[in-house]
mmCIF file of C-alpha atoms and ligand atoms in Angstrom:
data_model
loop_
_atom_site.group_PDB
_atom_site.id
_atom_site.type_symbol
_atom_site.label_atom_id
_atom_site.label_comp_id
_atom_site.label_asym_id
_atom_site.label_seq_id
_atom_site.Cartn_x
_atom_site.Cartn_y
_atom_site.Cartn_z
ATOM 1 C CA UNK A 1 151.688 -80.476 56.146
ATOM 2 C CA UNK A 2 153.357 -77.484 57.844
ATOM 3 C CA UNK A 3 151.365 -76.183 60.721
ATOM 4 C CA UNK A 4 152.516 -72.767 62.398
ATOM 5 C CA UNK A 5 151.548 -71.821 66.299
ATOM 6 C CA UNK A 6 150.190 -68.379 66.078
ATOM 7 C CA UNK A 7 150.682 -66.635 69.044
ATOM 8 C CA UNK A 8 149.073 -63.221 67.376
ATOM 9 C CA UNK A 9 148.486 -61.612 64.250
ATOM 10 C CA UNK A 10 147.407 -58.023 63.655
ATOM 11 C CA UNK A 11 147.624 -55.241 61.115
ATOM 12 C CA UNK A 12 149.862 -52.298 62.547
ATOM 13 C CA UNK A 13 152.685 -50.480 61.537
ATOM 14 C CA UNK A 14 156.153 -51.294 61.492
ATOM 15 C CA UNK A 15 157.808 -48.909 64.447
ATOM 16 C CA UNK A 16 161.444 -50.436 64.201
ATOM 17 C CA UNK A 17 164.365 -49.731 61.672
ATOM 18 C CA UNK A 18 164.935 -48.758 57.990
ATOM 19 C CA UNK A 19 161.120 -49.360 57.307
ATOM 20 C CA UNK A 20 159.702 -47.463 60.658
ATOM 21 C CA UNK A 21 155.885 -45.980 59.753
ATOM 22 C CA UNK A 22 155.196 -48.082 56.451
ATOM 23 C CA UNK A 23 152.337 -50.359 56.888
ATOM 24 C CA UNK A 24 153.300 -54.049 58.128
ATOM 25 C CA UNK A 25 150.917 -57.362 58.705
ATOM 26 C CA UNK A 26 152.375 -58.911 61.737
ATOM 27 C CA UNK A 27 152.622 -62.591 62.221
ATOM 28 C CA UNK A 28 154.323 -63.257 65.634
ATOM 29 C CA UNK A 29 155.212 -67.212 66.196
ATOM 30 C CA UNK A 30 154.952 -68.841 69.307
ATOM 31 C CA UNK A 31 157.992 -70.019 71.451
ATOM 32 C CA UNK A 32 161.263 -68.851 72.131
ATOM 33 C CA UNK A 33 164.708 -70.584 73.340
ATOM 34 C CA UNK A 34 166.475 -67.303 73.917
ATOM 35 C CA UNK A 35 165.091 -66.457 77.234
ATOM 36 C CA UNK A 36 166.037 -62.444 77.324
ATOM 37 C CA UNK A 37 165.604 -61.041 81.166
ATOM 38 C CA UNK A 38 163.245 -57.909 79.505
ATOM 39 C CA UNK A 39 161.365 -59.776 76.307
ATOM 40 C CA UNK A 40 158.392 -58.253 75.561
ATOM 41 C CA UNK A 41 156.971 -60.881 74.084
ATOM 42 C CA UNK A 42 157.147 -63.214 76.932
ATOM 43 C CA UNK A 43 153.720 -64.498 76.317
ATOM 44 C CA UNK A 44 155.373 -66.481 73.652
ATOM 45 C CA UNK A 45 157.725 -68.773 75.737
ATOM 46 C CA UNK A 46 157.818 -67.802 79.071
ATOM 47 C CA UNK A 47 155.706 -70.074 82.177
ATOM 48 C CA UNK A 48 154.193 -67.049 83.650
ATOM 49 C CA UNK A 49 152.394 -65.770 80.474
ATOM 50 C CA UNK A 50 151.815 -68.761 78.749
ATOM 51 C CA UNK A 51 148.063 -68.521 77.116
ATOM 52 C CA UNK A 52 146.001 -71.116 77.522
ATOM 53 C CA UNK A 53 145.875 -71.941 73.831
ATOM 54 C CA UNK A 54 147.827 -71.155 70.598
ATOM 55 C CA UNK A 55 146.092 -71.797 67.184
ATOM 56 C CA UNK A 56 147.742 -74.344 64.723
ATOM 57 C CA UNK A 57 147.570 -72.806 61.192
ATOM 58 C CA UNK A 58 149.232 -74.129 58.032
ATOM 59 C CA UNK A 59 150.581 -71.544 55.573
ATOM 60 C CA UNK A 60 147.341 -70.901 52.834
ATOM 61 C CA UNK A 61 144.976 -70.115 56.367
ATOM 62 C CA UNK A 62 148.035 -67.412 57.492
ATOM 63 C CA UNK A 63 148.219 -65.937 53.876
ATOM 64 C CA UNK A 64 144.539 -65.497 53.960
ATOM 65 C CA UNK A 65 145.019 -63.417 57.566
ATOM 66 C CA UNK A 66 146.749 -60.502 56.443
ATOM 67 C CA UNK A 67 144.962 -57.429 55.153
ATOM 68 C CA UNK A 68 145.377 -56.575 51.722
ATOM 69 C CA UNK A 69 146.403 -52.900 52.320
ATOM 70 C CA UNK A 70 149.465 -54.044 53.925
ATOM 71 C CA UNK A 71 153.050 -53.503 52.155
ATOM 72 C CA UNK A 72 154.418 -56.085 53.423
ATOM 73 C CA UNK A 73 154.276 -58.982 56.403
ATOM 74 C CA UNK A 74 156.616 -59.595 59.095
ATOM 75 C CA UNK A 75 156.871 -62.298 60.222
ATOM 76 C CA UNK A 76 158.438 -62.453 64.227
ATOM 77 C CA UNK A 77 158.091 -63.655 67.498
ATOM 78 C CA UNK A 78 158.930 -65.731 69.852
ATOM 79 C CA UNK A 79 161.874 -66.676 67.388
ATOM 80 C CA UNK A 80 160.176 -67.323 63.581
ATOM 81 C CA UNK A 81 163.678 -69.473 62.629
ATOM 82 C CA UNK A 82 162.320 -72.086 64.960
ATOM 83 C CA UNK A 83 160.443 -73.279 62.107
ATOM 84 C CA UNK A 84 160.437 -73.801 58.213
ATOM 85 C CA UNK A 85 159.470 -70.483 56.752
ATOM 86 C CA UNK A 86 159.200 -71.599 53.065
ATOM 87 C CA UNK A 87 155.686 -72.256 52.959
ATOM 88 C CA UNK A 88 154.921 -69.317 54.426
ATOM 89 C CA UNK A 89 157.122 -67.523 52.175
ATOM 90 C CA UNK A 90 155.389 -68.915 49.638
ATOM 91 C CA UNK A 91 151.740 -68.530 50.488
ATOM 92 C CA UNK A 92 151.913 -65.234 50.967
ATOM 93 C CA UNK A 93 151.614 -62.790 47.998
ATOM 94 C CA UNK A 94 153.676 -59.780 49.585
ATOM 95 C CA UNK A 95 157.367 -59.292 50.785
ATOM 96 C CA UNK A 96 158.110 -60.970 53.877
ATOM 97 C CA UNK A 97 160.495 -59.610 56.050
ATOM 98 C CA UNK A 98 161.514 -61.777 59.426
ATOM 99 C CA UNK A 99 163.018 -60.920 62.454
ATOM 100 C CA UNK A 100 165.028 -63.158 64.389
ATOM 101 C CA UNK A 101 167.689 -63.057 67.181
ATOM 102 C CA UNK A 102 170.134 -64.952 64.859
ATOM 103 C CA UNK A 103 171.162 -68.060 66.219
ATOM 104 C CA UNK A 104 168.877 -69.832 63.865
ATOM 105 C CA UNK A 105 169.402 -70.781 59.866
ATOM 106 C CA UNK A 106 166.330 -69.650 57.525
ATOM 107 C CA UNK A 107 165.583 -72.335 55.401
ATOM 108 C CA UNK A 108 164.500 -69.977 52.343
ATOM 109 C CA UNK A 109 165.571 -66.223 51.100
ATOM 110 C CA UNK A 110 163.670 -63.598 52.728
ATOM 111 C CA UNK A 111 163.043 -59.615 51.066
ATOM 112 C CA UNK A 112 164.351 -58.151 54.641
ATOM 113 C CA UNK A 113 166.301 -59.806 57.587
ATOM 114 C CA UNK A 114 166.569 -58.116 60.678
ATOM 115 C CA UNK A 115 168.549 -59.401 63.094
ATOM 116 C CA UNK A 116 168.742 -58.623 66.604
ATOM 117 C CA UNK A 117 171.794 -60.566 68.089
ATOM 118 C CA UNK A 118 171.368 -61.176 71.972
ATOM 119 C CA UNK A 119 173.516 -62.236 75.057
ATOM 120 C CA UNK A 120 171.188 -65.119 76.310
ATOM 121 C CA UNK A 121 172.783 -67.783 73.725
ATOM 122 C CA UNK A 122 175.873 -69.281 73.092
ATOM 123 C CA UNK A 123 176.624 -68.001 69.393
ATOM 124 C CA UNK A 124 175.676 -66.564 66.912
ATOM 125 C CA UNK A 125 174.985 -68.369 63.533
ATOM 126 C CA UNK A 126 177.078 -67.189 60.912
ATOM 127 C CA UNK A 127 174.849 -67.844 57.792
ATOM 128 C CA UNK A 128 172.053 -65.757 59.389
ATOM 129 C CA UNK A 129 174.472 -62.806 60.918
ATOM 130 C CA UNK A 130 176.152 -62.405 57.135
ATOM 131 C CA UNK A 131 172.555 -61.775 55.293
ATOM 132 C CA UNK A 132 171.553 -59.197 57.956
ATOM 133 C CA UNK A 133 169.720 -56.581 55.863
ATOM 134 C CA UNK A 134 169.563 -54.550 59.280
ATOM 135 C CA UNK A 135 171.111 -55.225 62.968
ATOM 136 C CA UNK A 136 169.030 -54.143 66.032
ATOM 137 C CA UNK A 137 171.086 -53.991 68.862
ATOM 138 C CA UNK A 138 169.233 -53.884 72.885
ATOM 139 C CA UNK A 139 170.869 -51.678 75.239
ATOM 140 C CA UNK A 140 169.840 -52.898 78.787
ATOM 141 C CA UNK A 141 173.788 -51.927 80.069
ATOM 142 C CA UNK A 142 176.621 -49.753 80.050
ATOM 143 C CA UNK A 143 178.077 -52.766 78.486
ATOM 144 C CA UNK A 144 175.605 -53.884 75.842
ATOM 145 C CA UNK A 145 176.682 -52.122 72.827
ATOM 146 C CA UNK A 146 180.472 -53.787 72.984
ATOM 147 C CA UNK A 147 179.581 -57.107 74.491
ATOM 148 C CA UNK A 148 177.204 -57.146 71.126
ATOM 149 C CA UNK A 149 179.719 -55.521 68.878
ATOM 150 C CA UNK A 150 181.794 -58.375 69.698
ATOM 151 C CA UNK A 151 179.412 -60.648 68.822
ATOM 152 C CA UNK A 152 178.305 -59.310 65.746
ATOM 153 C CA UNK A 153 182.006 -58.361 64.227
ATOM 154 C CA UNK A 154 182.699 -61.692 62.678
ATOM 155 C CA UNK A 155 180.020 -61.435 60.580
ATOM 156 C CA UNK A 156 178.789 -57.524 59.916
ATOM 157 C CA UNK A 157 178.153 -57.037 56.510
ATOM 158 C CA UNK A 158 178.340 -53.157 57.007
ATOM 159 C CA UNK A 159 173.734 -52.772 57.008
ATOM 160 C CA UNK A 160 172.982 -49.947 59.604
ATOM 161 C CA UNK A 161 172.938 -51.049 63.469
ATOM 162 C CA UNK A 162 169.900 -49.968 64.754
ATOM 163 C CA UNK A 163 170.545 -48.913 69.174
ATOM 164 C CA UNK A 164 167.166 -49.258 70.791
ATOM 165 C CA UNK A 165 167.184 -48.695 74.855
ATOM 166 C CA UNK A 166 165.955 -51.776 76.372
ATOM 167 C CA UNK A 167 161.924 -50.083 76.786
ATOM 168 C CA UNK A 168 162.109 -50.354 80.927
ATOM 169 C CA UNK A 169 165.022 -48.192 80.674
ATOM 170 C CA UNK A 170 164.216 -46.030 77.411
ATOM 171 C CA UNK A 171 163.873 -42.695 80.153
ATOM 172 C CA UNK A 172 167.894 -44.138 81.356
ATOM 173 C CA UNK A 173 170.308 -41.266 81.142
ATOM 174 C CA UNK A 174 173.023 -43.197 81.382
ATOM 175 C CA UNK A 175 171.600 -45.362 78.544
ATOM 176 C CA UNK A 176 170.671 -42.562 75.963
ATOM 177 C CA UNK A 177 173.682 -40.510 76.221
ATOM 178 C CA UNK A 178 175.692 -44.142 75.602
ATOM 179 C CA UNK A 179 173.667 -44.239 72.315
ATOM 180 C CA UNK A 180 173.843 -40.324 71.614
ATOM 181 C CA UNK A 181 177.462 -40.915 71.641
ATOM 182 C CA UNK A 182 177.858 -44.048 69.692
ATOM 183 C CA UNK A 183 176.019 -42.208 66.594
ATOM 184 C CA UNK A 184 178.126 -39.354 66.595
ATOM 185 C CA UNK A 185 181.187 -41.338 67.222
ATOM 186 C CA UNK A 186 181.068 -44.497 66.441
ATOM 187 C CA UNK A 187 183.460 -46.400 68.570
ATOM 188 C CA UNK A 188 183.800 -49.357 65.852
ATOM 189 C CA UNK A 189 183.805 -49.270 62.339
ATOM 190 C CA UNK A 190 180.117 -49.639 61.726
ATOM 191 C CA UNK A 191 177.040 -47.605 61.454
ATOM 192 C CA UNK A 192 175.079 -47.092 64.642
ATOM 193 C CA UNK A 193 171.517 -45.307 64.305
ATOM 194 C CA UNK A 194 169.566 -44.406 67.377
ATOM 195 C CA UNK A 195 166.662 -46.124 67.353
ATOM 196 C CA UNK A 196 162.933 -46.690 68.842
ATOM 197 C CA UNK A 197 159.735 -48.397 69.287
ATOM 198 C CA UNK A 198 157.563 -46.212 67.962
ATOM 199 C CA UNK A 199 154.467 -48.512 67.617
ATOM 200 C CA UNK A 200 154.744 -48.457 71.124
ATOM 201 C CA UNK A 201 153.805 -44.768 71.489
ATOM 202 C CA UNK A 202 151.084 -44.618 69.041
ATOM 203 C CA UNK A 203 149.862 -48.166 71.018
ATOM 204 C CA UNK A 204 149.174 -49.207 67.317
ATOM 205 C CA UNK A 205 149.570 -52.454 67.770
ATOM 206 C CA UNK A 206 146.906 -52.579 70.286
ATOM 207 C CA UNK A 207 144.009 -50.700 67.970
ATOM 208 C CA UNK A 208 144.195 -54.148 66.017
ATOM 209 C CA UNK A 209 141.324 -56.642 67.903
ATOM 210 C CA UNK A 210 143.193 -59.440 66.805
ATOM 211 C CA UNK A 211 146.079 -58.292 68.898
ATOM 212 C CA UNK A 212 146.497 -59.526 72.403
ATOM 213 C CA UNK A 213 145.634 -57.358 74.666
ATOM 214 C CA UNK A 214 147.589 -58.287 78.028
ATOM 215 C CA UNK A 215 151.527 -56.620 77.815
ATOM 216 C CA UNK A 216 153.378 -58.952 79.320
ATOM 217 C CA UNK A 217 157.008 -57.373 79.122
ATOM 218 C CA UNK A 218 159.270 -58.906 81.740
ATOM 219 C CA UNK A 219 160.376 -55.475 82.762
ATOM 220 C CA UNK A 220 164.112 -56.133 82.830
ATOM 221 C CA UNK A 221 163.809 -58.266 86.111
ATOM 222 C CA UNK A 222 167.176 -60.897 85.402
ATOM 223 C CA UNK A 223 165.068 -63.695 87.517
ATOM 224 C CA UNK A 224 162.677 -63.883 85.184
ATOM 225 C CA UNK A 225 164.549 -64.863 81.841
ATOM 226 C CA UNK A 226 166.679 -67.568 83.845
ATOM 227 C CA UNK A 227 166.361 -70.552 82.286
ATOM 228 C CA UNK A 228 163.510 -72.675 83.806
HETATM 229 FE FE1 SF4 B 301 163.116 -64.454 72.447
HETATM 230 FE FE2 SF4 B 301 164.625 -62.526 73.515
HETATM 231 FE FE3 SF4 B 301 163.173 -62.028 71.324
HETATM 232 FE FE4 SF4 B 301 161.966 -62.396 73.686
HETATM 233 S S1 SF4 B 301 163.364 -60.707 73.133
HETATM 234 S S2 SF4 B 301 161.310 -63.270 71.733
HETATM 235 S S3 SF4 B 301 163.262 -63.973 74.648
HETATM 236 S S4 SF4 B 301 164.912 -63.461 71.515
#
């Protein structure tokens, strides 16, 4: 029987993307083979933040987690493709959207996909990229937005491309006039929105007791996301 490593689960609200401020069950998977310099979810993969234990759950005692007032669940991570998501699709009795970096296959149909491409692997998969119901792209760099461009070209199915400043560097000048000036004028034939965290103002995901409490953000620092 399918058992998933729960790193966390809490009721919050979604503060990303198209559904930003609708109510969202969160069901964050542990481990991660991206390895991205600023994750801030490096509790689920990297040495440093590792917790001491990680509950084993199969799909019926996740279903029976998530509040009932919820509109939907989202399930992320760590990197959710990492494992079979069908019985968790099907145990759960609301829409399920994932989020993923996109270098992984889903192994069932999902009600939203969002993907958020990143430079830390060596391609993209093109299955995943192609059923993108959203993009999020991270600006940590002057040359984020057209190293990921590039990556994401092959395969954009024309959903919105969501710019979020890497969080260490959301108060960046440099950074958030680059996305000002994407939106306005796109400089590829796609459409860039400017985009936020905004759970992380409100601290909602924190109000949940289920939800960790330690942020363990890597804070951009390169060393830390090397490989190990
Ligand atoms: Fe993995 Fe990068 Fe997402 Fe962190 S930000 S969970 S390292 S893909």
């Amino acid at each position: 029987m399918q058992r998933y490593p729960i790193y966390e689960h809490f009721y919050s609200f979604q503060g990303e993307g198209v559904h930003m401020g609708r109510a969202a069950y969160f069901v964050r998977l542990y481990s991660c083979d991206v390895h991205c310099p600023w994750c801030d979810s490096a509790g689920t993969w990297h040495k440093d933040w590792r917790p001491d234990s990680v509950a084993m759950m199969t799909a019926e005692e996740v279903a029976a987690l998530v509040d009932p007032a919820a509109e939907f669940v989202v399930i992320t991570g760590g990197e959710p493709l990492l494992y079979p998501l069908k019985p968790l699709v099907q145990a759960i009795n609301k829409p399920i959207h994932v989020e993923t970096a996109g270098h992984r296959k889903p192994d069932c149909k999902v009600d939203w996909l969002t993907v958020s491409p990143k430079l830390y692997y060596r391609k993209p998969n093109p299955i995943t990229m192609e059923q993108a119901s959203e993009y999020k792209f991270i600006i940590d760099s002057e040359e984020a937005l057209d190293k990921l461009w590039q990556l994401t070209a092959p395969y954009y199915n024309g959903a919105p491309i969501w710019l979020h400043p890497e969080w260490s560097q959301r108060s960046n000048p440099d950074i958030l006039r680059l996305i000002v000036a994407a939106v306005k004028h796109p400089p590829y034939p796609a459409k860039f929105r400017a985009g936020w965290q905004l759970h992380k103002l409100y601290m909602a995901d924190n109000l949940d007791p289920n939800a960790r409490r330690e942020a363990v953000p890597l804070g951009g620092d390169p060393w830390k996301g090397m490989p190990f």
